[in-house]
PDB file of C-alpha atoms and ligand atoms in Angstrom:
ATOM      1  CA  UNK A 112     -14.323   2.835   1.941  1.00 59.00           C
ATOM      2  CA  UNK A 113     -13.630   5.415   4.264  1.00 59.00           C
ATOM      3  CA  UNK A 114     -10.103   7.612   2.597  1.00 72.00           C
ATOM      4  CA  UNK A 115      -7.660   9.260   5.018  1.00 87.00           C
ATOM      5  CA  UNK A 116      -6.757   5.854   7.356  1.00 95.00           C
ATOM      6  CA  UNK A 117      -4.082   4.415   8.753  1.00 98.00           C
ATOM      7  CA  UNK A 118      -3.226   1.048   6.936  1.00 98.00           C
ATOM      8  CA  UNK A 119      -1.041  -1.264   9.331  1.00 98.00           C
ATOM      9  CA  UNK A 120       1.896  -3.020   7.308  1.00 98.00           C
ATOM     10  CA  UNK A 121       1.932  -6.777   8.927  1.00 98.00           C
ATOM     11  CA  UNK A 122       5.369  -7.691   7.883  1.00 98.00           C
ATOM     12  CA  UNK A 123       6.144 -10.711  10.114  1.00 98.00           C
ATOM     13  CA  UNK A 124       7.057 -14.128   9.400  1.00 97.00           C
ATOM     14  CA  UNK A 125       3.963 -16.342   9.709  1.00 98.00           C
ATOM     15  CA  UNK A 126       0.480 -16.166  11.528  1.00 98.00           C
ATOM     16  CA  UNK A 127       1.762 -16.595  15.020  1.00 98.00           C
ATOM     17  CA  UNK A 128       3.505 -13.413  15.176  1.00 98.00           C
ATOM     18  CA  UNK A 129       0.562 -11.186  13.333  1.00 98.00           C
ATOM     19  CA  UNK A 130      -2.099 -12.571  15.475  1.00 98.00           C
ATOM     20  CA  UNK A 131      -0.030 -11.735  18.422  1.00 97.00           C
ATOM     21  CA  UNK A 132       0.682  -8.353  17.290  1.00 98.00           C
ATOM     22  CA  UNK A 133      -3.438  -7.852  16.078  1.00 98.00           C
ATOM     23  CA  UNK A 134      -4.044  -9.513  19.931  1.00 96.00           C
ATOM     24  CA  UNK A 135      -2.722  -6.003  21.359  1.00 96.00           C
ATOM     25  CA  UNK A 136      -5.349  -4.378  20.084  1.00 97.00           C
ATOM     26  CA  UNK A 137      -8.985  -3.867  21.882  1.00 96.00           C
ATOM     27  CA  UNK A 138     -11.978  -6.149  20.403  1.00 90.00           C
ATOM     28  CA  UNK A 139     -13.561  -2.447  19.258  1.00 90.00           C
ATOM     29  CA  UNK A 140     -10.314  -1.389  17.183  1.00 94.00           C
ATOM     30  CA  UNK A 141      -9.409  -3.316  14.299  1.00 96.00           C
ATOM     31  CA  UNK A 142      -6.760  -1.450  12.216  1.00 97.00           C
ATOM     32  CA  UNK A 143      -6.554  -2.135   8.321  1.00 98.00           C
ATOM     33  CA  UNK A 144      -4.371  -3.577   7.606  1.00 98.00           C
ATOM     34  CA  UNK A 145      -1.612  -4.804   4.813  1.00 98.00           C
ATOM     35  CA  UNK A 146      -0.748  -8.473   3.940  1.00 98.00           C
ATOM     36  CA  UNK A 147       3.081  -8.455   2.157  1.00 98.00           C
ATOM     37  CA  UNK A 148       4.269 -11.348   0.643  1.00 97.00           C
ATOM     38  CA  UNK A 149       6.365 -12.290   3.486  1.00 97.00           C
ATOM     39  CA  UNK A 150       3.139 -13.046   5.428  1.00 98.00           C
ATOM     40  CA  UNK A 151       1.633 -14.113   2.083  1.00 98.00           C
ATOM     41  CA  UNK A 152       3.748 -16.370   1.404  1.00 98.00           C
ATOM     42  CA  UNK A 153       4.229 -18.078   4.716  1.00 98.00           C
ATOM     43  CA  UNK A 154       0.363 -17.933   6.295  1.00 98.00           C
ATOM     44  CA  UNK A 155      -1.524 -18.652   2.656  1.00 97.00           C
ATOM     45  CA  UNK A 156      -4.437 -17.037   1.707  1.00 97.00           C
ATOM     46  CA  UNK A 157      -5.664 -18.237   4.725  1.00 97.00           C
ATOM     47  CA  UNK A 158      -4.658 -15.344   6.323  1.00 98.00           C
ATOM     48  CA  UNK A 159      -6.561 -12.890   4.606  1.00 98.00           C
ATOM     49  CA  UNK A 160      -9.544 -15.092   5.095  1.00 97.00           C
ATOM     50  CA  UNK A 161      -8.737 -15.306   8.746  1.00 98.00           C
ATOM     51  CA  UNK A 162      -7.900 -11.407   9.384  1.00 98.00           C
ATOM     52  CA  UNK A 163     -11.493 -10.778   7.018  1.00 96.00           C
ATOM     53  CA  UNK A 164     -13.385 -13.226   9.372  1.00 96.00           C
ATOM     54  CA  UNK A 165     -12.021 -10.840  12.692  1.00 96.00           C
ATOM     55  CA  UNK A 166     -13.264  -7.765  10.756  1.00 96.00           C
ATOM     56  CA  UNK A 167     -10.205  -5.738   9.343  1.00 97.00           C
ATOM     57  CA  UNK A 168      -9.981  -4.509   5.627  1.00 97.00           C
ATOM     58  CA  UNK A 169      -7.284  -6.067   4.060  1.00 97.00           C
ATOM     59  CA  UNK A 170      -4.643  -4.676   2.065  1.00 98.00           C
ATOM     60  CA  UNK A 171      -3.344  -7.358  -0.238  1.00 98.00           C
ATOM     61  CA  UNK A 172      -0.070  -5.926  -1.095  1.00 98.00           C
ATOM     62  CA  UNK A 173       1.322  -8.432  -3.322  1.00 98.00           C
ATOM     63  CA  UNK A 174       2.680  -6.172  -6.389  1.00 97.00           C
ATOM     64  CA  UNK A 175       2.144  -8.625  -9.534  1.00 98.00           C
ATOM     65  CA  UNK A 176       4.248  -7.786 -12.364  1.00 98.00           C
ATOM     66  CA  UNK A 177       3.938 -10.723 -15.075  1.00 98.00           C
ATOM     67  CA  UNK A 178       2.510 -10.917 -18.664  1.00 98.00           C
ATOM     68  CA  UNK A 179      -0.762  -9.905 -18.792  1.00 98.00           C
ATOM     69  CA  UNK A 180      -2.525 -13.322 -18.991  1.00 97.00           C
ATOM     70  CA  UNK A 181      -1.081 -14.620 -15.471  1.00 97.00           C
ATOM     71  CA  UNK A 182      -1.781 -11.340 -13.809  1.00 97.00           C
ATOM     72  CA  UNK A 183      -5.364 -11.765 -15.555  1.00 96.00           C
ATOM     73  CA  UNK A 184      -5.543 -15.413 -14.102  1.00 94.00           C
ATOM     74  CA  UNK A 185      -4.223 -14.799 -10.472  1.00 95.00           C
ATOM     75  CA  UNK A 186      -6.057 -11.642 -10.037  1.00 94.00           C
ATOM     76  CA  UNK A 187      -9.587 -13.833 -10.500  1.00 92.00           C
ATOM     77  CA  UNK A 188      -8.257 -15.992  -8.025  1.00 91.00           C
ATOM     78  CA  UNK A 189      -7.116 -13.087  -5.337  1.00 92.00           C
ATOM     79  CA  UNK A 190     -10.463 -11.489  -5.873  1.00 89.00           C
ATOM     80  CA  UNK A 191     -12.018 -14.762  -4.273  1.00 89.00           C
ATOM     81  CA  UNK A 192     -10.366 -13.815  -1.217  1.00 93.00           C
ATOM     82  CA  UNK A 193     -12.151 -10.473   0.104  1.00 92.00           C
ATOM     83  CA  UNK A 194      -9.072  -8.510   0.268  1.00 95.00           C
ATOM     84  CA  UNK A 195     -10.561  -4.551   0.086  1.00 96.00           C
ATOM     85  CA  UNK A 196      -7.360  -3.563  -1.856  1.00 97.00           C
ATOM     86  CA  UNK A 197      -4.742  -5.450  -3.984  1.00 97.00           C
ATOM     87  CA  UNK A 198      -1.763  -3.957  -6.288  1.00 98.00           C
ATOM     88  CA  UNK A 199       0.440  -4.584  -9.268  1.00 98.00           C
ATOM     89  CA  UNK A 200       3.248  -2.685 -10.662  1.00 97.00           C
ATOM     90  CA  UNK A 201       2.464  -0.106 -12.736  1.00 97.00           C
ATOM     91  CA  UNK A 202       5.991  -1.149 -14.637  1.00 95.00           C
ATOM     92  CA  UNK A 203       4.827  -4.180 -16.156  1.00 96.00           C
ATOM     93  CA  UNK A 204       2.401  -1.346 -18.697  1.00 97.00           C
ATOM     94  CA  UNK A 205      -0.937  -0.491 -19.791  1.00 98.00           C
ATOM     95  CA  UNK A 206      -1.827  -4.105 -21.063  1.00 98.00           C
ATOM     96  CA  UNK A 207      -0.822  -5.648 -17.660  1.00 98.00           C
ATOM     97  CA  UNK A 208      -3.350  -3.409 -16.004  1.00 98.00           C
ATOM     98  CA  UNK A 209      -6.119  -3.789 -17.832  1.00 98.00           C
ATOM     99  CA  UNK A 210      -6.006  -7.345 -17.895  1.00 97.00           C
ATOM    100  CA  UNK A 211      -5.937  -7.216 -13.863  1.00 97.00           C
ATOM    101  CA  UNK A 212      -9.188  -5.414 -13.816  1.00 97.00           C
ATOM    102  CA  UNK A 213     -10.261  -7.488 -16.258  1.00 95.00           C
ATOM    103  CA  UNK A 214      -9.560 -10.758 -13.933  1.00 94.00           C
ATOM    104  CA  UNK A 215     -11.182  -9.125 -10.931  1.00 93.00           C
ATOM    105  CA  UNK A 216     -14.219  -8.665 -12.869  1.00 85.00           C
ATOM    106  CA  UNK A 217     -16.613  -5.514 -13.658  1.00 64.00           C
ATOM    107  CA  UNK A 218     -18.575  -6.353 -10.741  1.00 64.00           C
ATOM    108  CA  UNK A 219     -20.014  -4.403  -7.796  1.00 66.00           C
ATOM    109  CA  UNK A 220     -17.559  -4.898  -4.792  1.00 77.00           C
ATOM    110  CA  UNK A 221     -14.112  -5.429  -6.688  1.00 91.00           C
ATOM    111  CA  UNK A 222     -11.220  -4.556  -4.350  1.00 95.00           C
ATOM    112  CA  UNK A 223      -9.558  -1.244  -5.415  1.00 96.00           C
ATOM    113  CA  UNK A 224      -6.791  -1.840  -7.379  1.00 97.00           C
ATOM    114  CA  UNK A 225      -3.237   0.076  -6.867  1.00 98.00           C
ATOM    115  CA  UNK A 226      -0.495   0.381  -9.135  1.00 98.00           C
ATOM    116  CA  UNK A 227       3.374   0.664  -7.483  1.00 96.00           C
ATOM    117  CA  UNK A 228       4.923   3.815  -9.078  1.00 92.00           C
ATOM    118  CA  UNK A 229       8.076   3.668  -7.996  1.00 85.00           C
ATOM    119  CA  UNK A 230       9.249   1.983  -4.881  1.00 83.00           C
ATOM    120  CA  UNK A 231       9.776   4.565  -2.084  1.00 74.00           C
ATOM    121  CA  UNK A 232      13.193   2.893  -0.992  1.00 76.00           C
ATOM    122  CA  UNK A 233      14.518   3.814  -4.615  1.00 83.00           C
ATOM    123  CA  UNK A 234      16.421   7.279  -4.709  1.00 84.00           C
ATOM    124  CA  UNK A 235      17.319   9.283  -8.114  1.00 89.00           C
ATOM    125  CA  UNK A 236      20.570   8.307  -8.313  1.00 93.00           C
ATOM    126  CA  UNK A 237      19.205   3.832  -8.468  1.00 92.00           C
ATOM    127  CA  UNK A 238      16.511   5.436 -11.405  1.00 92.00           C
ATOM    128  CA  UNK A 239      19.548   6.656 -13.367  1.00 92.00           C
ATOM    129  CA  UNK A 240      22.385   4.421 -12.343  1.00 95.00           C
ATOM    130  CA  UNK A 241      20.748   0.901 -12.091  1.00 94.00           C
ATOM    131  CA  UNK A 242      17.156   1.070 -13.585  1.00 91.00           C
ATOM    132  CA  UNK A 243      18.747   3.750 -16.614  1.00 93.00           C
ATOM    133  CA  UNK A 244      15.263   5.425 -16.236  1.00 91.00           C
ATOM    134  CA  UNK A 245      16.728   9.105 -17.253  1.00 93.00           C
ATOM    135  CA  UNK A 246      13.479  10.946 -16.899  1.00 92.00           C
ATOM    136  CA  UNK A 247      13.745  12.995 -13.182  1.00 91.00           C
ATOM    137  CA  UNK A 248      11.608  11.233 -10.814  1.00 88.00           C
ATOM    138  CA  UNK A 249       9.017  13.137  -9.873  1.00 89.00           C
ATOM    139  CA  UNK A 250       8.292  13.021 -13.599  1.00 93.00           C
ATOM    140  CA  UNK A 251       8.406   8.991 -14.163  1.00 92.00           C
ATOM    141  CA  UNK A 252       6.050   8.762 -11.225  1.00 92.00           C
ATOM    142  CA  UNK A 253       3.312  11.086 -12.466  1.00 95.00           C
ATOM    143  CA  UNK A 254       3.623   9.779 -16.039  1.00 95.00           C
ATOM    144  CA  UNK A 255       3.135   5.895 -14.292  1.00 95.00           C
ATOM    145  CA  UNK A 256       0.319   7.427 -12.245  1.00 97.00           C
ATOM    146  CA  UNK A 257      -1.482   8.772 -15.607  1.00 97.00           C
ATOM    147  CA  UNK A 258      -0.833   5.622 -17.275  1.00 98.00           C
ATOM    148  CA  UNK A 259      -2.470   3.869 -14.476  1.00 98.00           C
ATOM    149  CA  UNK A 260      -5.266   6.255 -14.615  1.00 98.00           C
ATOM    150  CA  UNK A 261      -5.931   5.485 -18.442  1.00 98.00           C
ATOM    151  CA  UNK A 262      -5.996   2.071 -17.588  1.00 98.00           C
ATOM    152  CA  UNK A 263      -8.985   2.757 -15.001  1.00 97.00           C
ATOM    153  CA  UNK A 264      -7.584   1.931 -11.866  1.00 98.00           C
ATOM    154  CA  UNK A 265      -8.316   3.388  -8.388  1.00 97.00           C
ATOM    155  CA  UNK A 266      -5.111   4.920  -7.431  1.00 98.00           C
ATOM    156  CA  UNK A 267      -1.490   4.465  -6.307  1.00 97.00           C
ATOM    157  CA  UNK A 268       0.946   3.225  -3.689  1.00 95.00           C
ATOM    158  CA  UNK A 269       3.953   6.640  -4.483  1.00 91.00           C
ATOM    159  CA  UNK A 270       5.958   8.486  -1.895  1.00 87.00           C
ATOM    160  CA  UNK A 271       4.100  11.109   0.297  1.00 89.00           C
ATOM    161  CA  UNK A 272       6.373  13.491  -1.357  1.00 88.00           C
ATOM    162  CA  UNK A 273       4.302  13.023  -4.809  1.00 90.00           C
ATOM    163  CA  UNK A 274       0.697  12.717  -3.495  1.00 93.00           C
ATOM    164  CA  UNK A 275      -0.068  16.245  -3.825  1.00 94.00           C
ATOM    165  CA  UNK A 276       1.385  16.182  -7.936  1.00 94.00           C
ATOM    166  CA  UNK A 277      -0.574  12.927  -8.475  1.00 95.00           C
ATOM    167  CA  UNK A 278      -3.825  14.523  -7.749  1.00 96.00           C
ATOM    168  CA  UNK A 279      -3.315  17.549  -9.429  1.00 95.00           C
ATOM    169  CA  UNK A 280      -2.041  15.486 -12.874  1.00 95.00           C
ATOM    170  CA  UNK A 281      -5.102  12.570 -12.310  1.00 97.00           C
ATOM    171  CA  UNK A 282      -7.750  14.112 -10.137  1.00 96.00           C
ATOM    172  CA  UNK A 283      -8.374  14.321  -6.308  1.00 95.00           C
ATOM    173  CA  UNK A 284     -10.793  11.004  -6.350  1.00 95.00           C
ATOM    174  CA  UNK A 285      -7.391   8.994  -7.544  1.00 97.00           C
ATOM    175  CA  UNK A 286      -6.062   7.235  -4.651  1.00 97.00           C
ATOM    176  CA  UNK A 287      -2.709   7.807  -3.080  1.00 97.00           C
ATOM    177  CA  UNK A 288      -1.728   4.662  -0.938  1.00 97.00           C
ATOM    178  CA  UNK A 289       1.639   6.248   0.213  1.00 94.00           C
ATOM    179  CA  UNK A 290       4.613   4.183   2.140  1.00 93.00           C
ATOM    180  CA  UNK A 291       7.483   5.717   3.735  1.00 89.00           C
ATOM    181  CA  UNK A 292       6.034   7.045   7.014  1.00 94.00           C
ATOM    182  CA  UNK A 293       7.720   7.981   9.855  1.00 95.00           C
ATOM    183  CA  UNK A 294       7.503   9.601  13.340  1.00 94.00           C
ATOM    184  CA  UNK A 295       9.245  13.090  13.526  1.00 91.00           C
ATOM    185  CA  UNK A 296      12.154  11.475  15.904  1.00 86.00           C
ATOM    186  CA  UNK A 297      12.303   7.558  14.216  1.00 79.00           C
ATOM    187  CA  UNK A 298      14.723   6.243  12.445  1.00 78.00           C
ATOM    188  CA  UNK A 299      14.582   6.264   8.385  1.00 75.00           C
ATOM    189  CA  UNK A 300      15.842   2.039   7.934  1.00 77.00           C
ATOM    190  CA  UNK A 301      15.761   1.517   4.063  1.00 74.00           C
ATOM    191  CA  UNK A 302      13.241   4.374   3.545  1.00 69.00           C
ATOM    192  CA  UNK A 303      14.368   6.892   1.527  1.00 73.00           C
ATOM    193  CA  UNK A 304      11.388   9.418   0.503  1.00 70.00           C
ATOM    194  CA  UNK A 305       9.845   9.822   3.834  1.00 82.00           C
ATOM    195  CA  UNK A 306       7.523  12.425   5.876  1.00 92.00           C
ATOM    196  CA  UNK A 307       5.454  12.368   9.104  1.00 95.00           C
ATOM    197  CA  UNK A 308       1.987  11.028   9.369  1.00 97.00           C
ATOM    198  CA  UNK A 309       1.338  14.774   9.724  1.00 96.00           C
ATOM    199  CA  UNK A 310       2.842  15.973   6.688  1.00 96.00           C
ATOM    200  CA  UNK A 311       1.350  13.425   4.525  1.00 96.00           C
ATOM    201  CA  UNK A 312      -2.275  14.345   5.902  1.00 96.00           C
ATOM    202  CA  UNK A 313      -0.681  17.981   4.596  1.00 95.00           C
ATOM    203  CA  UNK A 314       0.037  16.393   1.721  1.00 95.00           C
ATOM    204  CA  UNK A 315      -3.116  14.812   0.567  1.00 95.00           C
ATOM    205  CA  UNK A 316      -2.264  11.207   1.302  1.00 96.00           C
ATOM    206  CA  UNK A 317      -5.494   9.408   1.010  1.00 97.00           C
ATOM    207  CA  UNK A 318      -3.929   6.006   2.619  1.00 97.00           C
ATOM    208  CA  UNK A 319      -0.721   6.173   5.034  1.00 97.00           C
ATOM    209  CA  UNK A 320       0.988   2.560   5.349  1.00 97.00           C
ATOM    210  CA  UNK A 321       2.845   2.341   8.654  1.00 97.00           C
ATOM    211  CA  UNK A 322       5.105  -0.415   9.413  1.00 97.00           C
ATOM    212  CA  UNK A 323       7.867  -0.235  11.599  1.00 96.00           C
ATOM    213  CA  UNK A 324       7.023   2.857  13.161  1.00 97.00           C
ATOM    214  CA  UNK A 325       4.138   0.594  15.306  1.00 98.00           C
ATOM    215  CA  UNK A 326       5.060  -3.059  14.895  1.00 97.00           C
ATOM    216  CA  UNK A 327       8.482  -2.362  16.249  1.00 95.00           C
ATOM    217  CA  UNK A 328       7.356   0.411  18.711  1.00 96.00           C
ATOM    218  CA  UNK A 329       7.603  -0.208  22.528  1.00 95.00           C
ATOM    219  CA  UNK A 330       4.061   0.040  22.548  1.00 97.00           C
ATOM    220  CA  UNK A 331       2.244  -0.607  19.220  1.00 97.00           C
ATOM    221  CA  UNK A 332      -1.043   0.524  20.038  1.00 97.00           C
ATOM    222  CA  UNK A 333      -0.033   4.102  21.289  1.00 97.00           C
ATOM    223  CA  UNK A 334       1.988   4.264  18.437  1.00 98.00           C
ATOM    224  CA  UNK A 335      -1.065   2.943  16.062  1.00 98.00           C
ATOM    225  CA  UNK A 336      -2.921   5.516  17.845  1.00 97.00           C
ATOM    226  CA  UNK A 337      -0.486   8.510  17.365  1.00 97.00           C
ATOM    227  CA  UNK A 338      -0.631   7.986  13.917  1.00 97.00           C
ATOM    228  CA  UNK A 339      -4.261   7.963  13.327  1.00 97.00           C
ATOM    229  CA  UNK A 340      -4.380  11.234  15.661  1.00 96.00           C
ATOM    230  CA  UNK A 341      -1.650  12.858  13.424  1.00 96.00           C
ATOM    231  CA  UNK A 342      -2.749  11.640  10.005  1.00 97.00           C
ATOM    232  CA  UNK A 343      -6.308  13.320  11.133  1.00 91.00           C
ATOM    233  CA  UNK A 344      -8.568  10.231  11.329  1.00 65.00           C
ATOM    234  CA  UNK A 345     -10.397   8.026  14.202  1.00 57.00           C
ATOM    235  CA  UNK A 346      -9.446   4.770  15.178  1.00 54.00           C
TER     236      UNK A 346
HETATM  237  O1  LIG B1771       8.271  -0.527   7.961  1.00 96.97           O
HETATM  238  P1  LIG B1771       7.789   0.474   6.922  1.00 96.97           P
HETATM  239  O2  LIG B1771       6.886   1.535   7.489  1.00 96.97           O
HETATM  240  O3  LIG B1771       8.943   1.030   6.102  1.00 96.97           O
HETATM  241  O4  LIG B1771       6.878  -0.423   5.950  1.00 96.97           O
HETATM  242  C1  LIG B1771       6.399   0.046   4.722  1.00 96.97           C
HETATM  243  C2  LIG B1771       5.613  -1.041   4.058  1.00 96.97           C
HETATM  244  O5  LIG B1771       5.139  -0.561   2.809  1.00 96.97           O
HETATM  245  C3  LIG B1771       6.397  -2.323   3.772  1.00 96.97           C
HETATM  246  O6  LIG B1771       5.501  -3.416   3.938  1.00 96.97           O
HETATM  247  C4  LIG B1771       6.804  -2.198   2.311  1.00 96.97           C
HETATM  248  O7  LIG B1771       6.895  -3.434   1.668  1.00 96.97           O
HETATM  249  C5  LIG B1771       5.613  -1.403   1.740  1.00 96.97           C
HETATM  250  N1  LIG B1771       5.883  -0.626   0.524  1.00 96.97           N
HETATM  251  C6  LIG B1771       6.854   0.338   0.443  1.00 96.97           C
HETATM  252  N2  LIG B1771       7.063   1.045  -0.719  1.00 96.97           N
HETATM  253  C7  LIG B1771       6.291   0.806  -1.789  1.00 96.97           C
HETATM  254  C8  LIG B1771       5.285  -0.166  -1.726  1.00 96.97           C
HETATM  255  C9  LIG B1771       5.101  -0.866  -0.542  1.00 96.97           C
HETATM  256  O8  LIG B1771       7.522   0.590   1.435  1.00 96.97           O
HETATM  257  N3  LIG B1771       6.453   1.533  -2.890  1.00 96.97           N
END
């Protein structure tokens, strides 16, 4: 799989409205793109059938965190699917992880799997106050991102602001899948740990994943396109 893309966050409410967006796009351009659970949830693994079937990769971003057994089971049953990428939390510990790999199976083809540090809409002050994680968090992350390592995983989904430490603490081929994009002018929302497609490029993001920033721009394609230009890849 090719690193440095742009990965397309579909966060709409059922089929109707991602098919529309995915109809703005040319028959030669098909983004990759990331299935939430809001989609998940309301268009079935259908969807990622469907959006496999019209040639995108699909990011299947549905962040398990359960005992290891269930994540064990339901992985085996998401790696049915064809998704190119699925995730878990790297929270629920080493035993959790290895039992997803274990459920998506040793074999050739296995979508890469991503562990959530941290989520980037969590500041210091929720760490210490609410989750009474004391360790800074630039710290907690790369000590989740080793763990995840360990466990044999591909990478992680972690701020663009701690893609450059994850690579230097678990190795350049570990994947950073990093959230919390946005334009030099747009708005922040409920992101809190944010840089420019630019900067993350700068930063050694592997993955950017773009949401608002497109679906909600006047013109999603030109913004789709802006970002691949200023992350450094080709549509
Ligand atoms: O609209 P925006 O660009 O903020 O969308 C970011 C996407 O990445 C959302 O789908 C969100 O659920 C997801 N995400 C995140 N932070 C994480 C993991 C996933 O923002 N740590």
């Amino acid at each position: 799989m090719r690193k440095k893309d742009v990965i397309v966050a579909l966060d709409f409410p059922g089929k109707g409205e991602a098919l529309g967006f995915l109809d703005g796009f040319p028959d030669g351009e098909r983004p990759f793109v990331k299935v939430g659970m809001e989609l998940f949830y309301a268009a079935g693994p259908d969807m990622v059938r469907l959006l496999k079937d019209r040639g995108h990769r699909v990011f299947l971003d549905l962040k398990l965190h359960d005992i290891p057994t269930t994540v064990r089971r339901t992985m085996k049953v998401l790696s049915s699917l064809g998704a190119d990428m699925v995730n878990l939390h790297a929270a629920g510990g080493s035993a959790m992880m290895r039992a997803a790999l274990e459920g998506l199976g040793e074999v050739e083809g296995r979508p890469l799997v991503i562990a959530v540090t941290q989520l980037t809409s969590t500041d210091a002050q929720t760490l210490r106050q609410e989750l009474l994680i004391e360790t800074p968090m630039a710290e907690a992350v790369r000590s989740y991102a080793q763990n995840a390592a360990r466990c044999g995983l591909d990478g992680v989904v972690c701020s663009p602001l701690e893609a450059a430490a994850i690579h230097a603490q678990c190795g350049e081929d570990f994947l950073t899948v990093t959230p919390g994009i946005r334009f030099a002018e747009g708005e922040a929302g409920d992101q809190k740990r944010i840089l420019t497609p630019e900067q993350a490029a700068q930063a050694g993001c592997d993955f950017i994943v773009v949401g608002r920033p497109i679906t909600r721009a006047a013109n999603p394609l030109d913004a789709y396109r802006r970002c691949v230009r200023e992350f450094g890849g080709t549509p």
